[in-house]
Amino acid sequence: ENNSRNWRWIKVEASGDVPQGRYGSTMVYLLGEKMMICGGSDADFSNELYSFSWDVHSWKREKTNLSDDDAANSTFPKRHFHSAVVYKDEMYVFGGKSNGYWQDLWKYSPKTRLWNKQNHDHSENKPPAKRYGHSAVVYDDSMWIFGGFDVDSMLR
């Protein structure tokens, strides 16, 4: 934690299901009360989702499910170096890498604890190229993606 009043770093002591150290994960701020860490890698790729409650400084490993529409999949796919944004109190995860490169977009609802794969099968609405290590932001009701890598090169 960085206290902006005097610009000092403060180590926050936390309890609960503290996540293992990892790289390539994403972190977002949700519902005005918690942050969430998604995916990443330590020795293996992860699809774990952890929430941190600011009120009690406690971590919780979220138990999530897929929506009925995505029941054919067994779980939200493991990945690292993906992007995540928050829009209307839901988290959206795009791309990343595990044993291949991802081009998919998933929505997670903390209220229902459901993952739902977003379809982009409209010819005029093609998704960005498969990529990892990119950046993302929400602006004007849209998720903007920039940069990253695909199989061969750096992307814009």
GROMACS .gro file of N, CA and C in nm:
model
  468
    1GLU      N    1   0.086  -0.118   0.000
    1GLU     CA    2   0.000   0.000   0.000
    1GLU      C    3   0.089   0.122   0.000
    2ASN      N    4   0.053   0.223  -0.079
    2ASN     CA    5   0.126   0.348  -0.080
    2ASN      C    6   0.033   0.455  -0.025
    3ASN      N    7   0.073   0.516   0.084
    3ASN     CA    8  -0.006   0.621   0.145
    3ASN      C    9   0.027   0.751   0.075
    4SER      N   10  -0.067   0.805  -0.005
    4SER     CA   11  -0.039   0.923  -0.087
    4SER      C   12  -0.030   1.052  -0.006
    5ARG      N   13  -0.071   1.051   0.119
    5ARG     CA   14  -0.060   1.173   0.200
    5ARG      C   15   0.087   1.206   0.229
    6ASN      N   16   0.168   1.105   0.248
    6ASN     CA   17   0.309   1.131   0.275
    6ASN      C   18   0.401   1.044   0.189
    7TRP      N   19   0.346   0.976   0.092
    7TRP     CA   20   0.420   0.894  -0.004
    7TRP      C   21   0.514   0.795   0.063
    8ARG      N   22   0.457   0.716   0.154
    8ARG     CA   23   0.532   0.609   0.218
    8ARG      C   24   0.468   0.476   0.178
    9TRP      N   25   0.551   0.375   0.159
    9TRP     CA   26   0.500   0.240   0.137
    9TRP      C   27   0.476   0.176   0.271
   10ILE      N   28   0.362   0.108   0.284
   10ILE     CA   29   0.325   0.041   0.407
   10ILE      C   30   0.293  -0.104   0.374
   11LYS      N   31   0.357  -0.197   0.444
   11LYS     CA   32   0.326  -0.338   0.424
   11LYS      C   33   0.195  -0.369   0.494
   12VAL      N   34   0.099  -0.425   0.419
   12VAL     CA   35  -0.031  -0.459   0.474
   12VAL      C   36  -0.029  -0.603   0.522
   13GLU      N   37  -0.058  -0.624   0.647
   13GLU     CA   38  -0.068  -0.759   0.700
   13GLU      C   39  -0.206  -0.812   0.664
   14ALA      N   40  -0.211  -0.933   0.612
   14ALA     CA   41  -0.338  -0.991   0.567
   14ALA      C   42  -0.353  -1.133   0.620
   15SER      N   43  -0.478  -1.174   0.631
   15SER     CA   44  -0.510  -1.309   0.676
   15SER      C   45  -0.589  -1.381   0.568
   16GLY      N   46  -0.631  -1.502   0.596
   16GLY     CA   47  -0.715  -1.577   0.504
   16GLY      C   48  -0.636  -1.661   0.407
   17ASP      N   49  -0.695  -1.687   0.290
   17ASP     CA   50  -0.635  -1.769   0.184
   17ASP      C   51  -0.540  -1.685   0.100
   18VAL      N   52  -0.426  -1.650   0.155
   18VAL     CA   53  -0.330  -1.563   0.086
   18VAL      C   54  -0.277  -1.637  -0.037
   19PRO      N   55  -0.288  -1.575  -0.156
   19PRO     CA   56  -0.240  -1.644  -0.277
   19PRO      C   57  -0.088  -1.660  -0.276
   20GLN      N   58  -0.042  -1.766  -0.343
   20GLN     CA   59   0.102  -1.786  -0.360
   20GLN      C   60   0.157  -1.677  -0.450
   21GLY      N   61   0.287  -1.654  -0.440
   21GLY     CA   62   0.351  -1.561  -0.532
   21GLY      C   63   0.335  -1.611  -0.674
   22ARG      N   64   0.319  -1.519  -0.767
   22ARG     CA   65   0.300  -1.557  -0.908
   22ARG      C   66   0.336  -1.441  -0.998
   23TYR      N   67   0.347  -1.466  -1.125
   23TYR     CA   68   0.372  -1.361  -1.223
   23TYR      C   69   0.271  -1.375  -1.336
   24GLY      N   70   0.253  -1.268  -1.411
   24GLY     CA   71   0.162  -1.271  -1.524
   24GLY      C   72   0.015  -1.273  -1.486
   25SER      N   73  -0.017  -1.240  -1.362
   25SER     CA   74  -0.157  -1.234  -1.319
   25SER      C   75  -0.211  -1.094  -1.344
   26THR      N   76  -0.341  -1.076  -1.325
   26THR     CA   77  -0.400  -0.943  -1.332
   26THR      C   78  -0.466  -0.911  -1.199
   27MET      N   79  -0.482  -0.781  -1.173
   27MET     CA   80  -0.547  -0.736  -1.051
   27MET      C   81  -0.643  -0.624  -1.088
   28VAL      N   82  -0.765  -0.633  -1.036
   28VAL     CA   83  -0.865  -0.530  -1.061
   28VAL      C   84  -0.934  -0.493  -0.930
   29TYR      N   85  -0.998  -0.378  -0.930
   29TYR     CA   86  -1.073  -0.329  -0.815
   29TYR      C   87  -1.221  -0.342  -0.847
   30LEU      N   88  -1.295  -0.413  -0.762
   30LEU     CA   89  -1.435  -0.445  -0.789
   30LEU      C   90  -1.528  -0.402  -0.677
   31LEU      N   91  -1.645  -0.359  -0.714
   31LEU     CA   92  -1.757  -0.334  -0.623
   31LEU      C   93  -1.724  -0.239  -0.508
   32GLY      N   94  -1.624  -0.155  -0.524
   32GLY     CA   95  -1.594  -0.057  -0.423
   32GLY      C   96  -1.544  -0.110  -0.292
   33GLU      N   97  -1.522  -0.239  -0.282
   33GLU     CA   98  -1.482  -0.294  -0.153
   33GLU      C   99  -1.374  -0.400  -0.159
   34LYS      N  100  -1.343  -0.451  -0.278
   34LYS     CA  101  -1.241  -0.556  -0.284
   34LYS      C  102  -1.163  -0.549  -0.414
   35MET      N  103  -1.046  -0.609  -0.410
   35MET     CA  104  -0.969  -0.627  -0.532
   35MET      C  105  -0.963  -0.775  -0.561
   36MET      N  106  -0.939  -0.807  -0.686
   36MET     CA  107  -0.933  -0.948  -0.726
   36MET      C  108  -0.807  -0.972  -0.807
   37ILE      N  109  -0.747  -1.089  -0.784
   37ILE     CA  110  -0.632  -1.134  -0.862
   37ILE      C  111  -0.678  -1.255  -0.942
   38CYS      N  112  -0.645  -1.254  -1.071
   38CYS     CA  113  -0.689  -1.360  -1.162
   38CYS      C  114  -0.569  -1.423  -1.233
   39GLY      N  115  -0.566  -1.556  -1.232
   39GLY     CA  116  -0.470  -1.631  -1.311
   39GLY      C  117  -0.326  -1.608  -1.271
   40GLY      N  118  -0.238  -1.618  -1.371
   40GLY     CA  119  -0.096  -1.604  -1.349
   40GLY      C  120  -0.027  -1.739  -1.350
   41SER      N  121   0.096  -1.738  -1.304
   41SER     CA  122   0.175  -1.861  -1.305
   41SER      C  123   0.275  -1.859  -1.191
   42ASP      N  124   0.296  -1.975  -1.132
   42ASP     CA  125   0.411  -1.995  -1.044
   42ASP      C  126   0.494  -2.102  -1.113
   43ALA      N  127   0.474  -2.228  -1.082
   43ALA     CA  128   0.536  -2.335  -1.161
   43ALA      C  129   0.440  -2.383  -1.269
   44ASP      N  130   0.311  -2.362  -1.248
   44ASP     CA  131   0.206  -2.401  -1.343
   44ASP      C  132   0.117  -2.282  -1.373
   45PHE      N  133   0.046  -2.289  -1.484
   45PHE     CA  134  -0.053  -2.187  -1.518
   45PHE      C  135  -0.170  -2.198  -1.421
   46SER      N  136  -0.237  -2.086  -1.397
   46SER     CA  137  -0.345  -2.083  -1.300
   46SER      C  138  -0.472  -2.021  -1.358
   47ASN      N  139  -0.585  -2.068  -1.308
   47ASN     CA  140  -0.713  -2.002  -1.336
   47ASN      C  141  -0.779  -1.961  -1.204
   48GLU      N  142  -0.700  -1.957  -1.099
   48GLU     CA  143  -0.752  -1.922  -0.967
   48GLU      C  144  -0.793  -1.775  -0.963
   49LEU      N  145  -0.891  -1.749  -0.879
   49LEU     CA  146  -0.941  -1.614  -0.859
   49LEU      C  147  -0.946  -1.588  -0.709
   50TYR      N  148  -0.876  -1.485  -0.665
   50TYR     CA  149  -0.871  -1.448  -0.524
   50TYR      C  150  -0.928  -1.308  -0.506
   51SER      N  151  -0.999  -1.287  -0.395
   51SER     CA  152  -1.046  -1.153  -0.363
   51SER      C  153  -0.982  -1.109  -0.231
   52PHE      N  154  -0.962  -0.980  -0.222
   52PHE     CA  155  -0.905  -0.920  -0.100
   52PHE      C  156  -1.004  -0.817  -0.048
   53SER      N  157  -1.047  -0.833   0.075
   53SER     CA  158  -1.140  -0.739   0.138
   53SER      C  159  -1.060  -0.629   0.208
   54TRP      N  160  -1.083  -0.505   0.166
   54TRP     CA  161  -1.013  -0.392   0.225
   54TRP      C  162  -1.056  -0.370   0.370
   55ASP      N  163  -1.182  -0.401   0.400
   55ASP     CA  164  -1.235  -0.375   0.534
   55ASP      C  165  -1.164  -0.456   0.642
   56VAL      N  166  -1.139  -0.584   0.614
   56VAL     CA  167  -1.081  -0.672   0.716
   56VAL      C  168  -0.942  -0.724   0.679
   57HIS      N  169  -0.887  -0.674   0.567
   57HIS     CA  170  -0.754  -0.716   0.521
   57HIS      C  171  -0.742  -0.868   0.515
   58SER      N  172  -0.837  -0.929   0.444
   58SER     CA  173  -0.841  -1.074   0.436
   58SER      C  174  -0.858  -1.121   0.292
   59TRP      N  175  -0.784  -1.226   0.257
   59TRP     CA  176  -0.792  -1.289   0.126
   59TRP      C  177  -0.891  -1.405   0.128
   60LYS      N  178  -0.952  -1.429   0.013
   60LYS     CA  179  -1.043  -1.543  -0.002
   60LYS      C  180  -1.026  -1.600  -0.142
   61ARG      N  181  -1.007  -1.732  -0.151
   61ARG     CA  182  -1.006  -1.796  -0.283
   61ARG      C  183  -1.151  -1.814  -0.325
   62GLU      N  184  -1.187  -1.754  -0.437
   62GLU     CA  185  -1.325  -1.757  -0.484
   62GLU      C  186  -1.357  -1.892  -0.547
   63LYS      N  187  -1.469  -1.946  -0.512
   63LYS     CA  188  -1.519  -2.067  -0.576
   63LYS      C  189  -1.610  -2.022  -0.688
   64THR      N  190  -1.571  -2.053  -0.811
   64THR     CA  191  -1.644  -2.004  -0.928
   64THR      C  192  -1.699  -2.120  -1.009
   65ASN      N  193  -1.795  -2.090  -1.092
   65ASN     CA  194  -1.854  -2.187  -1.184
   65ASN      C  195  -1.869  -2.123  -1.320
   66LEU      N  196  -1.898  -2.208  -1.418
   66LEU     CA  197  -1.929  -2.158  -1.552
   66LEU      C  198  -2.080  -2.141  -1.562
   67SER      N  199  -2.122  -2.049  -1.646
   67SER     CA  200  -2.266  -2.033  -1.670
   67SER      C  201  -2.318  -2.157  -1.742
   68ASP      N  202  -2.447  -2.176  -1.740
   68ASP     CA  203  -2.508  -2.291  -1.809
   68ASP      C  204  -2.473  -2.293  -1.957
   69ASP      N  205  -2.457  -2.176  -2.017
   69ASP     CA  206  -2.423  -2.166  -2.159
   69ASP      C  207  -2.284  -2.223  -2.188
   70ASP      N  208  -2.197  -2.223  -2.087
   70ASP     CA  209  -2.059  -2.269  -2.105
   70ASP      C  210  -2.033  -2.403  -2.038
   71ALA      N  211  -2.139  -2.477  -2.010
   71ALA     CA  212  -2.126  -2.604  -1.938
   71ALA      C  213  -2.041  -2.706  -2.013
   72ALA      N  214  -2.028  -2.693  -2.145
   72ALA     CA  215  -1.946  -2.786  -2.222
   72ALA      C  216  -1.798  -2.774  -2.183
   73ASN      N  217  -1.757  -2.655  -2.141
   73ASN     CA  218  -1.621  -2.636  -2.090
   73ASN      C  219  -1.619  -2.681  -1.945
   74SER      N  220  -1.508  -2.731  -1.900
   74SER     CA  221  -1.502  -2.777  -1.761
   74SER      C  222  -1.474  -2.663  -1.665
   75THR      N  223  -1.403  -2.560  -1.710
   75THR     CA  224  -1.366  -2.450  -1.622
   75THR      C  225  -1.313  -2.334  -1.706
   76PHE      N  226  -1.302  -2.217  -1.643
   76PHE     CA  227  -1.236  -2.103  -1.704
   76PHE      C  228  -1.091  -2.144  -1.732
   77PRO      N  229  -1.043  -2.129  -1.857
   77PRO     CA  230  -0.910  -2.179  -1.891
   77PRO      C  231  -0.795  -2.111  -1.815
   78LYS      N  232  -0.697  -2.191  -1.777
   78LYS     CA  233  -0.577  -2.139  -1.710
   78LYS      C  234  -0.501  -2.050  -1.806
   79ARG      N  235  -0.435  -1.944  -1.750
   79ARG     CA  236  -0.362  -1.850  -1.835
   79ARG      C  237  -0.276  -1.756  -1.753
   80HIS      N  238  -0.181  -1.694  -1.821
   80HIS     CA  239  -0.107  -1.583  -1.764
   80HIS      C  240  -0.081  -1.480  -1.873
   81PHE      N  241  -0.036  -1.362  -1.833
   81PHE     CA  242  -0.010  -1.248  -1.924
   81PHE      C  243  -0.133  -1.210  -2.006
   82HIS      N  244  -0.252  -1.226  -1.947
   82HIS     CA  245  -0.378  -1.183  -2.005
   82HIS      C  246  -0.404  -1.039  -1.959
   83SER      N  247  -0.518  -0.983  -1.998
   83SER     CA  248  -0.558  -0.853  -1.946
   83SER      C  249  -0.692  -0.868  -1.875
   84ALA      N  250  -0.720  -0.775  -1.784
   84ALA     CA  251  -0.848  -0.774  -1.713
   84ALA      C  252  -0.890  -0.630  -1.689
   85VAL      N  253  -1.017  -0.604  -1.706
   85VAL     CA  254  -1.075  -0.473  -1.680
   85VAL      C  255  -1.206  -0.493  -1.605
   86VAL      N  256  -1.256  -0.386  -1.546
   86VAL     CA  257  -1.387  -0.388  -1.480
   86VAL      C  258  -1.480  -0.296  -1.557
   87TYR      N  259  -1.600  -0.348  -1.583
   87TYR     CA  260  -1.704  -0.270  -1.649
   87TYR      C  261  -1.838  -0.308  -1.587
   88LYS      N  262  -1.909  -0.210  -1.537
   88LYS     CA  263  -2.039  -0.230  -1.473
   88LYS      C  264  -2.034  -0.342  -1.367
   89ASP      N  265  -1.935  -0.333  -1.279
   89ASP     CA  266  -1.917  -0.424  -1.166
   89ASP      C  267  -1.892  -0.569  -1.205
   90GLU      N  268  -1.844  -0.592  -1.326
   90GLU     CA  269  -1.804  -0.727  -1.368
   90GLU      C  270  -1.664  -0.719  -1.426
   91MET      N  271  -1.590  -0.829  -1.415
   91MET     CA  272  -1.454  -0.834  -1.464
   91MET      C  273  -1.452  -0.903  -1.600
   92TYR      N  274  -1.379  -0.845  -1.694
   92TYR     CA  275  -1.362  -0.903  -1.827
   92TYR      C  276  -1.215  -0.939  -1.845
   93VAL      N  277  -1.190  -1.061  -1.891
   93VAL     CA  278  -1.054  -1.112  -1.911
   93VAL      C  279  -1.038  -1.145  -2.059
   94PHE      N  280  -0.930  -1.093  -2.119
   94PHE     CA  281  -0.903  -1.120  -2.260
   94PHE      C  282  -0.764  -1.178  -2.278
   95GLY      N  283  -0.755  -1.276  -2.370
   95GLY     CA  284  -0.628  -1.327  -2.419
   95GLY      C  285  -0.541  -1.393  -2.314
   96GLY      N  286  -0.412  -1.383  -2.337
   96GLY     CA  287  -0.314  -1.445  -2.250
   96GLY      C  288  -0.253  -1.567  -2.315
   97LYS      N  289  -0.185  -1.644  -2.233
   97LYS     CA  290  -0.106  -1.756  -2.284
   97LYS      C  291  -0.107  -1.867  -2.181
   98SER      N  292  -0.110  -1.990  -2.227
   98SER     CA  293  -0.082  -2.107  -2.143
   98SER      C  294  -0.007  -2.203  -2.234
   99ASN      N  295  -0.069  -2.311  -2.278
   99ASN     CA  296  -0.004  -2.400  -2.374
   99ASN      C  297  -0.049  -2.362  -2.515
  100GLY      N  298  -0.056  -2.238  -2.539
  100GLY     CA  299  -0.103  -2.178  -2.664
  100GLY      C  300  -0.142  -2.035  -2.634
  101TYR      N  301  -0.190  -1.966  -2.735
  101TYR     CA  302  -0.226  -1.826  -2.720
  101TYR      C  303  -0.377  -1.813  -2.723
  102TRP      N  304  -0.432  -1.725  -2.636
  102TRP     CA  305  -0.575  -1.709  -2.625
  102TRP      C  306  -0.623  -1.583  -2.697
  103GLN      N  307  -0.744  -1.595  -2.752
  103GLN     CA  308  -0.810  -1.484  -2.821
  103GLN      C  309  -0.953  -1.470  -2.766
  104ASP      N  310  -0.977  -1.527  -2.651
  104ASP     CA  311  -1.112  -1.533  -2.597
  104ASP      C  312  -1.138  -1.419  -2.498
  105LEU      N  313  -1.264  -1.389  -2.478
  105LEU     CA  314  -1.307  -1.286  -2.383
  105LEU      C  315  -1.406  -1.350  -2.286
  106TRP      N  316  -1.375  -1.339  -2.156
  106TRP     CA  317  -1.460  -1.397  -2.052
  106TRP      C  318  -1.509  -1.288  -1.959
  107LYS      N  319  -1.631  -1.304  -1.910
  107LYS     CA  320  -1.688  -1.212  -1.812
  107LYS      C  321  -1.709  -1.288  -1.681
  108TYR      N  322  -1.665  -1.228  -1.572
  108TYR     CA  323  -1.687  -1.285  -1.440
  108TYR      C  324  -1.777  -1.191  -1.360
  109SER      N  325  -1.885  -1.246  -1.306
  109SER     CA  326  -1.976  -1.170  -1.222
  109SER      C  327  -1.954  -1.207  -1.076
  110PRO      N  328  -1.905  -1.114  -0.994
  110PRO     CA  329  -1.884  -1.147  -0.852
  110PRO      C  330  -2.015  -1.172  -0.777
  111LYS      N  331  -2.124  -1.118  -0.826
  111LYS     CA  332  -2.253  -1.138  -0.758
  111LYS      C  333  -2.302  -1.282  -0.772
  112THR      N  334  -2.283  -1.341  -0.892
  112THR     CA  335  -2.328  -1.478  -0.915
  112THR      C  336  -2.215  -1.579  -0.905
  113ARG      N  337  -2.091  -1.530  -0.908
  113ARG     CA  338  -1.969  -1.613  -0.910
  113ARG      C  339  -1.963  -1.702  -1.033
  114LEU      N  340  -2.014  -1.651  -1.144
  114LEU     CA  341  -2.015  -1.726  -1.270
  114LEU      C  342  -1.924  -1.663  -1.373
  115TRP      N  343  -1.851  -1.750  -1.444
  115TRP     CA  344  -1.777  -1.711  -1.564
  115TRP      C  345  -1.868  -1.734  -1.684
  116ASN      N  346  -1.861  -1.644  -1.781
  116ASN     CA  347  -1.939  -1.658  -1.903
  116ASN      C  348  -1.853  -1.616  -2.021
  117LYS      N  349  -1.831  -1.709  -2.114
  117LYS     CA  350  -1.752  -1.677  -2.232
  117LYS      C  351  -1.835  -1.587  -2.323
  118GLN      N  352  -1.774  -1.477  -2.366
  118GLN     CA  353  -1.843  -1.381  -2.451
  118GLN      C  354  -1.822  -1.418  -2.597
  119ASN      N  355  -1.930  -1.429  -2.669
  119ASN     CA  356  -1.921  -1.465  -2.811
  119ASN      C  357  -1.897  -1.340  -2.894
  120HIS      N  358  -1.807  -1.353  -2.987
  120HIS     CA  359  -1.784  -1.244  -3.082
  120HIS      C  360  -1.784  -1.303  -3.222
  121ASP      N  361  -1.895  -1.366  -3.256
  121ASP     CA  362  -1.904  -1.433  -3.385
  121ASP      C  363  -1.976  -1.348  -3.488
  122HIS      N  364  -1.974  -1.216  -3.470
  122HIS     CA  365  -2.030  -1.126  -3.569
  122HIS      C  366  -1.919  -1.087  -3.666
  123SER      N  367  -1.944  -1.094  -3.794
  123SER     CA  368  -1.839  -1.067  -3.892
  123SER      C  369  -1.785  -0.925  -3.879
  124GLU      N  370  -1.867  -0.830  -3.836
  124GLU     CA  371  -1.820  -0.691  -3.822
  124GLU      C  372  -1.754  -0.666  -3.686
  125ASN      N  373  -1.754  -0.764  -3.600
  125ASN     CA  374  -1.701  -0.748  -3.465
  125ASN      C  375  -1.594  -0.853  -3.437
  126LYS      N  376  -1.491  -0.855  -3.519
  126LYS     CA  377  -1.384  -0.954  -3.502
  126LYS      C  378  -1.297  -0.918  -3.382
  127PRO      N  379  -1.258  -1.018  -3.304
  127PRO     CA  380  -1.173  -0.991  -3.188
  127PRO      C  381  -1.031  -0.956  -3.231
  128PRO      N  382  -0.955  -0.894  -3.141
  128PRO     CA  383  -0.813  -0.871  -3.171
  128PRO      C  384  -0.742  -1.005  -3.192
  129ALA      N  385  -0.625  -0.999  -3.251
  129ALA     CA  386  -0.544  -1.119  -3.273
  129ALA      C  387  -0.510  -1.185  -3.139
  130LYS      N  388  -0.484  -1.317  -3.142
  130LYS     CA  389  -0.438  -1.387  -3.022
  130LYS      C  390  -0.315  -1.314  -2.971
  131ARG      N  391  -0.310  -1.296  -2.837
  131ARG     CA  392  -0.196  -1.221  -2.784
  131ARG      C  393  -0.181  -1.243  -2.634
  132TYR      N  394  -0.063  -1.209  -2.586
  132TYR     CA  395  -0.035  -1.209  -2.443
  132TYR      C  396   0.056  -1.091  -2.412
  133GLY      N  397   0.061  -1.050  -2.287
  133GLY     CA  398   0.148  -0.939  -2.246
  133GLY      C  399   0.099  -0.804  -2.293
  134HIS      N  400  -0.028  -0.792  -2.323
  134HIS     CA  401  -0.086  -0.668  -2.372
  134HIS      C  402  -0.146  -0.586  -2.258
  135SER      N  403  -0.195  -0.467  -2.290
  135SER     CA  404  -0.262  -0.380  -2.194
  135SER      C  405  -0.407  -0.363  -2.234
  136ALA      N  406  -0.491  -0.329  -2.136
  136ALA     CA  407  -0.632  -0.306  -2.165
  136ALA      C  408  -0.688  -0.200  -2.071
  137VAL      N  409  -0.788  -0.128  -2.118
  137VAL     CA  410  -0.857  -0.027  -2.040
  137VAL      C  411  -1.000  -0.016  -2.091
  138VAL      N  412  -1.090   0.029  -2.006
  138VAL     CA  413  -1.227   0.057  -2.050
  138VAL      C  414  -1.239   0.208  -2.069
  139TYR      N  415  -1.293   0.246  -2.184
  139TYR     CA  416  -1.321   0.385  -2.213
  139TYR      C  417  -1.447   0.394  -2.298
  140ASP      N  418  -1.541   0.476  -2.257
  140ASP     CA  419  -1.662   0.502  -2.336
  140ASP      C  420  -1.735   0.372  -2.372
  141ASP      N  421  -1.759   0.287  -2.274
  141ASP     CA  422  -1.831   0.159  -2.290
  141ASP      C  423  -1.761   0.060  -2.382
  142SER      N  424  -1.630   0.072  -2.398
  142SER     CA  425  -1.554  -0.021  -2.482
  142SER      C  426  -1.427  -0.065  -2.410
  143MET      N  427  -1.386  -0.188  -2.438
  143MET     CA  428  -1.258  -0.239  -2.388
  143MET      C  429  -1.154  -0.218  -2.497
  144TRP      N  430  -1.052  -0.141  -2.465
  144TRP     CA  431  -0.945  -0.112  -2.560
  144TRP      C  432  -0.824  -0.200  -2.527
  145ILE      N  433  -0.767  -0.263  -2.630
  145ILE     CA  434  -0.651  -0.353  -2.616
  145ILE      C  435  -0.534  -0.290  -2.692
  146PHE      N  436  -0.415  -0.295  -2.632
  146PHE     CA  437  -0.297  -0.243  -2.700
  146PHE      C  438  -0.179  -0.335  -2.678
  147GLY      N  439  -0.103  -0.357  -2.786
  147GLY     CA  440   0.027  -0.422  -2.779
  147GLY      C  441   0.022  -0.570  -2.748
  148GLY      N  442   0.132  -0.617  -2.693
  148GLY     CA  443   0.148  -0.757  -2.661
  148GLY      C  444   0.224  -0.832  -2.768
  149PHE      N  445   0.226  -0.962  -2.754
  149PHE     CA  446   0.296  -1.052  -2.847
  149PHE      C  447   0.199  -1.156  -2.899
  150ASP      N  448   0.223  -1.200  -3.023
  150ASP     CA  449   0.156  -1.320  -3.073
  150ASP      C  450   0.265  -1.424  -3.096
  151VAL      N  451   0.240  -1.520  -3.177
  151VAL     CA  452   0.338  -1.626  -3.199
  151VAL      C  453   0.467  -1.571  -3.260
  152ASP      N  454   0.456  -1.472  -3.348
  152ASP     CA  455   0.572  -1.426  -3.425
  152ASP      C  456   0.629  -1.291  -3.388
  153SER      N  457   0.546  -1.199  -3.338
  153SER     CA  458   0.596  -1.063  -3.327
  153SER      C  459   0.521  -0.981  -3.223
  154MET      N  460   0.573  -0.857  -3.204
  154MET     CA  461   0.505  -0.761  -3.118
  154MET      C  462   0.388  -0.701  -3.195
  155LEU      N  463   0.280  -0.672  -3.123
  155LEU     CA  464   0.158  -0.622  -3.186
  155LEU      C  465   0.127  -0.480  -3.142
  156ARG      N  466   0.041  -0.416  -3.220
  156ARG     CA  467  -0.013  -0.285  -3.181
  156ARG      C  468  -0.157  -0.298  -3.151
   0.00000   0.00000   0.00000
